[in-house]
XYZ file of C-alpha atoms in Angstrom:
441
model
C 173.371 173.398 14.824
C 171.861 169.956 14.251
C 172.762 170.110 10.556
C 176.339 171.147 11.352
C 176.728 168.192 13.712
C 175.392 165.863 11.011
C 177.896 167.196 8.486
C 180.750 166.746 10.972
C 179.682 163.154 11.692
C 179.587 162.307 7.993
C 183.001 163.932 7.547
C 184.284 161.904 10.529
C 183.331 158.633 8.829
C 185.295 159.639 5.738
C 188.357 160.713 7.755
C 188.491 157.402 9.645
C 188.083 155.453 6.397
C 190.918 157.388 4.727
C 193.126 157.002 7.795
C 192.823 153.199 7.930
C 192.874 152.580 4.150
C 195.540 155.201 3.333
C 194.139 155.498 -0.170
C 195.630 158.491 -2.025
C 192.936 161.037 -2.935
C 193.213 164.022 -5.230
C 191.477 167.277 -4.317
C 188.911 166.534 -7.008
C 188.226 163.042 -5.636
C 187.890 164.320 -2.077
C 185.435 166.999 -3.223
C 183.320 164.565 -5.238
C 183.220 161.891 -2.541
C 182.397 164.348 0.233
C 179.530 165.788 -1.829
C 178.230 162.265 -2.463
C 178.650 161.381 1.211
C 176.846 164.489 2.387
C 173.937 163.951 0.010
C 173.493 160.257 0.802
C 174.205 160.671 4.507
C 171.914 163.664 4.847
C 168.956 162.026 3.119
C 169.368 158.626 4.789
C 169.911 160.092 8.266
C 166.858 162.317 7.856
C 164.638 159.318 7.065
C 166.170 156.460 9.105
C 168.231 158.190 11.798
C 171.490 156.550 12.895
C 170.889 153.731 10.435
C 171.813 156.265 7.760
C 175.446 155.557 8.616
C 175.008 152.077 7.143
C 174.447 153.651 3.722
C 177.908 155.190 4.035
C 179.246 151.645 4.406
C 178.130 151.053 0.820
C 179.926 154.237 -0.228
C 183.139 153.021 1.403
C 182.921 149.725 -0.461
C 182.375 151.723 -3.661
C 185.507 153.796 -3.036
C 187.560 150.658 -2.375
C 186.159 149.070 -5.536
C 187.188 152.148 -7.513
C 190.634 152.430 -5.888
C 191.400 148.727 -6.472
C 190.889 149.035 -10.234
C 187.243 148.000 -10.089
C 187.918 144.914 -8.009
C 185.935 144.066 -4.881
C 188.321 142.900 -2.158
C 187.832 141.689 1.407
C 190.279 144.365 2.544
C 188.067 147.060 0.994
C 185.018 145.709 2.850
C 187.050 145.651 6.075
C 187.980 149.332 5.675
C 184.326 150.280 5.377
C 183.229 148.178 8.332
C 186.101 149.495 10.423
C 185.179 153.120 9.728
C 181.551 152.437 10.620
C 182.239 150.617 13.885
C 185.203 152.733 14.990
C 183.305 156.002 14.567
C 180.424 154.685 16.695
C 182.776 153.102 19.237
C 184.888 156.206 19.765
C 181.825 158.461 19.714
C 180.222 156.375 22.451
C 183.411 156.469 24.546
C 183.835 160.208 24.060
C 180.216 161.197 24.822
C 180.364 161.256 28.637
C 183.876 162.814 28.912
C 182.924 165.511 26.404
C 179.709 166.298 28.278
C 181.639 166.576 31.548
C 184.326 168.704 29.889
C 181.818 171.183 28.404
C 179.891 171.454 31.661
C 183.135 172.025 33.564
C 184.420 174.716 31.187
C 181.108 176.590 31.003
C 179.971 175.995 34.573
C 179.945 179.744 35.273
C 178.374 180.668 31.953
C 174.687 181.338 31.302
C 175.063 180.679 27.563
C 173.130 177.911 25.831
C 175.586 175.001 25.603
C 173.063 172.260 24.819
C 174.619 171.361 21.476
C 178.291 171.717 22.418
C 178.706 168.169 23.854
C 177.222 166.721 20.648
C 179.495 168.932 18.545
C 182.671 167.894 20.374
C 181.594 164.243 20.445
C 181.114 164.308 16.655
C 184.608 165.767 16.197
C 186.392 163.384 18.589
C 186.367 159.981 16.724
C 188.628 160.862 13.734
C 191.097 162.654 16.014
C 191.297 159.788 18.513
C 191.473 157.234 15.693
C 194.348 159.083 13.974
C 196.302 159.359 17.220
C 195.740 155.653 17.919
C 196.782 154.530 14.422
C 199.902 156.705 14.497
C 200.855 155.126 17.815
C 200.296 151.602 16.476
C 202.272 152.298 13.291
C 205.106 153.821 15.299
C 205.572 150.937 17.723
C 204.575 148.030 15.470
C 205.725 147.110 11.954
C 203.416 148.250 9.172
C 201.074 145.494 8.055
C 201.703 143.981 4.647
C 198.378 144.526 2.874
C 199.145 141.950 0.174
C 199.696 139.282 2.821
C 196.441 140.246 4.556
C 194.508 140.103 1.278
C 196.024 136.755 0.301
C 195.056 135.328 3.707
C 191.681 137.077 3.825
C 189.735 133.877 4.553
C 191.651 133.458 7.814
C 192.309 137.086 8.756
C 189.584 139.293 7.306
C 186.388 137.262 6.874
C 185.934 136.400 10.586
C 186.640 140.031 11.535
C 184.156 141.371 8.953
C 181.484 138.948 10.239
C 182.107 140.147 13.810
C 181.885 143.781 12.667
C 178.525 143.107 10.988
C 177.256 141.438 14.176
C 178.361 144.503 16.137
C 176.617 146.870 13.696
C 173.359 144.890 13.784
C 173.475 144.760 17.596
C 174.626 148.303 18.344
C 172.691 150.490 15.916
C 169.202 149.620 17.236
C 170.397 150.561 20.738
C 171.966 153.796 19.464
C 168.713 154.566 17.676
C 166.752 154.098 20.903
C 169.276 156.206 22.813
C 168.960 159.053 20.303
C 165.163 159.072 20.737
C 165.078 158.789 24.529
C 168.284 160.660 25.309
C 169.557 157.898 27.602
C 170.446 154.181 27.697
C 169.152 151.572 30.096
C 171.614 149.490 32.095
C 170.748 146.501 29.901
C 171.545 148.458 26.749
C 174.787 149.753 28.243
C 175.803 146.180 29.067
C 175.145 145.092 25.485
C 177.099 148.061 24.135
C 180.006 147.283 26.428
C 179.956 143.667 25.284
C 179.926 144.709 21.618
C 182.827 147.111 22.110
C 184.798 144.341 23.834
C 183.964 142.105 20.859
C 185.283 144.859 18.568
C 188.601 144.968 20.434
C 188.786 141.158 20.399
C 188.233 141.199 16.615
C 191.159 143.601 16.121
C 193.395 141.541 18.424
C 192.397 138.371 16.533
C 193.353 140.072 13.270
C 196.754 141.096 14.644
C 197.379 137.609 16.084
C 196.536 135.823 12.834
C 198.604 138.283 10.813
C 201.658 137.763 13.031
C 201.202 133.977 12.839
C 200.903 133.932 9.041
C 203.755 136.417 8.594
C 205.996 134.289 10.811
C 205.087 131.227 8.738
C 205.842 133.116 5.503
C 209.208 134.250 6.855
C 210.100 130.674 7.840
C 209.068 129.450 4.391
C 211.154 132.186 2.742
C 214.167 131.296 4.893
C 213.817 127.635 3.933
C 213.711 128.557 0.228
C 216.661 130.895 0.658
C 218.654 128.109 2.320
C 218.048 125.853 -0.675
C 219.003 128.676 -3.024
C 222.202 129.328 -1.089
C 223.046 125.621 -1.348
C 222.708 125.886 -5.139
C 224.861 129.008 -5.038
C 227.534 127.202 -3.009
C 227.471 124.247 -5.434
C 227.897 126.624 -8.357
C 230.865 128.326 -6.680
C 232.412 124.932 -5.999
C 232.051 124.093 -9.678
C 233.795 127.351 -10.609
C 236.584 126.609 -8.125
C 237.123 123.142 -9.591
C 237.385 124.627 -13.080
C 239.924 127.189 -11.918
C 241.889 124.543 -10.061
C 242.048 122.436 -13.239
C 243.117 125.484 -15.209
C 245.866 126.279 -12.678
C 247.132 122.711 -12.938
C 247.504 123.055 -16.705
C 248.731 126.652 -16.643
C 252.431 125.845 -16.208
C 252.360 123.207 -18.985
C 250.649 125.682 -21.340
C 253.343 128.300 -20.693
C 256.162 125.774 -21.171
C 254.675 124.602 -24.453
C 254.262 128.176 -25.697
C 257.783 129.063 -24.539
C 259.220 126.085 -26.400
C 257.338 126.943 -29.591
C 258.353 130.604 -29.456
C 262.003 129.706 -28.699
C 262.160 127.355 -31.678
C 260.019 129.755 -33.757
C 257.633 126.887 -34.393
C 254.604 129.062 -35.120
C 252.460 126.084 -36.062
C 252.965 124.735 -32.547
C 252.205 128.150 -31.025
C 249.031 128.422 -33.122
C 248.011 124.895 -32.164
C 248.469 125.629 -28.439
C 246.512 128.855 -28.763
C 243.589 127.299 -30.617
C 243.315 124.255 -28.394
C 244.191 125.602 -24.932
C 244.416 129.398 -24.623
C 241.335 130.280 -26.685
C 238.999 127.775 -24.946
C 240.289 129.121 -21.623
C 239.255 132.633 -22.650
C 235.782 131.356 -23.494
C 235.676 129.577 -20.141
C 236.449 132.856 -18.356
C 233.516 134.537 -20.090
C 230.971 131.836 -19.315
C 227.792 132.694 -17.444
C 228.920 130.891 -14.325
C 231.392 133.650 -13.520
C 228.561 136.076 -12.887
C 228.394 134.341 -9.533
C 231.758 135.788 -8.564
C 230.178 139.270 -8.596
C 227.814 138.184 -5.828
C 230.706 138.476 -3.382
C 229.950 142.220 -3.202
C 226.369 141.595 -2.088
C 226.193 141.099 1.687
C 222.413 140.627 2.034
C 221.954 136.850 2.131
C 218.223 136.932 1.298
C 218.809 138.902 -1.902
C 221.965 136.963 -2.774
C 220.074 133.667 -2.603
C 217.324 134.928 -4.926
C 219.811 136.264 -7.472
C 221.756 133.002 -7.376
C 218.601 130.943 -7.902
C 217.367 133.119 -10.785
C 220.775 133.120 -12.479
C 220.869 129.318 -12.305
C 217.343 129.208 -13.728
C 218.341 131.514 -16.585
C 221.476 129.490 -17.362
C 219.438 126.301 -17.542
C 217.273 128.053 -20.147
C 220.423 128.906 -22.204
C 220.227 132.624 -21.411
C 223.447 134.652 -21.458
C 223.527 136.334 -18.035
C 225.597 139.353 -17.039
C 225.668 140.437 -13.400
C 227.331 143.657 -12.249
C 227.786 144.582 -8.576
C 230.906 146.719 -8.520
C 230.594 148.194 -5.015
C 229.793 146.347 -1.760
C 226.099 146.472 -0.787
C 225.405 145.801 2.892
C 221.703 146.689 3.188
C 218.597 147.172 1.067
C 216.646 150.412 1.483
C 213.284 148.649 1.658
C 211.508 146.035 3.739
C 213.173 142.783 2.658
C 209.954 140.784 2.269
C 208.528 143.386 -0.128
C 211.849 143.840 -1.937
C 212.479 140.126 -2.518
C 208.943 139.744 -3.841
C 209.414 142.603 -6.312
C 212.841 141.314 -7.345
C 211.490 137.811 -7.964
C 208.623 139.103 -10.109
C 210.884 141.339 -12.225
C 213.467 138.588 -12.736
C 210.848 135.956 -13.588
C 209.311 138.275 -16.193
C 212.733 139.110 -17.656
C 213.798 135.456 -17.853
C 210.505 134.412 -19.438
C 210.712 137.160 -22.074
C 214.426 136.606 -22.830
C 213.977 132.853 -23.280
C 211.672 133.515 -26.255
C 214.274 135.494 -28.209
C 216.791 134.176 -30.720
C 219.754 135.493 -28.722
C 218.515 135.386 -25.116
C 220.332 137.831 -22.853
C 219.799 139.093 -19.332
C 221.610 141.942 -17.575
C 221.346 142.515 -13.837
C 223.034 145.583 -12.363
C 223.055 146.753 -8.742
C 224.280 150.302 -8.215
C 224.571 152.332 -5.036
C 225.522 155.929 -4.291
C 225.028 158.338 -1.411
C 221.371 159.005 -2.264
C 219.830 155.972 -3.980
C 220.134 152.304 -4.798
C 219.289 151.199 -8.334
C 218.492 147.664 -9.414
C 218.484 147.483 -13.214
C 217.067 144.397 -14.934
C 217.306 144.369 -18.716
C 216.448 141.547 -21.078
C 216.290 140.793 -24.762
C 212.714 141.083 -25.968
C 210.781 140.550 -29.187
C 207.249 141.280 -27.931
C 205.462 144.600 -28.290
C 204.823 146.122 -24.869
C 202.327 148.890 -24.147
C 204.103 150.808 -21.368
C 200.974 152.793 -20.507
C 199.014 149.640 -19.686
C 201.686 147.771 -17.727
C 200.247 148.873 -14.364
C 196.748 147.647 -15.206
C 195.490 144.541 -13.438
C 195.387 141.636 -15.883
C 197.255 143.327 -18.755
C 200.020 141.250 -20.291
C 201.703 140.935 -23.655
C 201.788 137.182 -22.995
C 198.055 136.656 -23.342
C 194.807 136.554 -21.408
C 194.852 135.698 -17.720
C 198.373 137.006 -17.160
C 199.785 140.323 -16.002
C 199.242 140.088 -12.253
C 202.979 140.252 -11.525
C 203.655 143.883 -12.441
C 200.264 144.894 -11.035
C 201.304 143.382 -7.700
C 204.649 145.204 -7.935
C 202.826 148.521 -8.319
C 200.581 147.744 -5.354
C 203.639 147.058 -3.188
C 205.345 150.234 -4.374
C 202.286 152.312 -3.486
C 202.919 151.367 0.147
C 206.513 152.661 -0.007
C 206.949 156.348 -0.820
C 210.739 155.958 -1.067
C 210.624 153.435 -3.933
C 209.717 153.762 -7.612
C 209.950 151.743 -10.818
C 211.057 153.105 -14.199
C 210.293 151.101 -17.336
C 211.781 151.492 -20.814
C 211.305 149.550 -24.041
C 213.769 149.879 -26.914
C 214.424 147.901 -30.056
C 214.663 144.263 -28.894
C 215.357 145.365 -25.305
C 213.147 145.776 -22.251
C 214.471 147.435 -19.115
C 213.116 148.066 -15.625
C 214.909 150.065 -12.936
C 213.873 149.820 -9.310
C 214.936 152.998 -7.500
C 215.223 152.971 -3.704
C 215.869 156.373 -2.179
C 217.805 156.457 1.075
C 215.386 158.801 2.835
C 213.756 155.956 4.717
C 215.160 153.724 7.422
C 217.387 150.804 6.576
C 215.798 147.395 6.945
């Protein structure tokens, strides 16, 4: 029975780690990692008791390193420390209730129930943790992992340090309790203090995250306001051009009418070449892509598109924007969506600007099931589609390529979104697909 309890405890650590990290695991990966966990946990626990759990902390960091494309991140260390502390915390809280529960259920039984409290206590932490996390995720917005990682010095490092202090303080007491079978009042006081410190660390993390997220939202709103001002200025420019055209329209018609009436075809040709034809070119200029933005009723997205179109025009890129049907909402969290959109547009503009005939097409489509955002650009660089998701890969040279990697990391957090990439002769296209299964943001 002792060995079964040990296996369950090791499995509990893994379940809590997977629940907080939400890393996707294949059946093969789960099998391999559980075998590794059982071997390391079994050997270390046999020789050093409860301190064997600390060796699993190293395994968790290894999994995070592997899952983050062989990159050690503060968030990965946090996941491991969380699993270690939470399993001990919930196990300690569940020990007395489980003992009482078993004794109450089997109070009339003469069977040997010595190991049952330990068995139920070992099984309780992952169940309680999953219920707690589901409740938090239901009532509070899901945390943006990229924002947490970017602000790790403020959010994660202090929490990780507190977790390590808790581990160093708690595990010697747990080791003594396992040998003696009981805890002194002094030890219980220390444990209570450490568990309070654990809760404080989580509350600190939530407070800092909310503060930084609020600051990011305010910054984004400020940038969007500036972009909308540019958009308004561009529309005013278009209006002035149309107003000038309207002023000359009657004179153009009178001149043409006079030439046609007198059959003065030289005059008609002259009017066409010098007034009508330039007007046609004016109507096809890039600036009139802005008119299509009237169908987009999401101000945050409209401001980004306006700013990127202006940027592209300044770089002499021929821009075509198509939004044929009104769009009133985006089927994705706006902060994540605007970040993805900015990265895709920046990459497209940068690539198009290097071509002889720079062109950029932006199309927003919506039907009953999905939204599609298509961004296509002229391109003369060879792109390895298989390596686009790799961290650091870029056709632009060394030290680039974090943009599309970050896009993939954001998409992994949203099961209703996907990105399709195609490369043709002198064209590169990316289509962001947002399925309408999720809630509107």
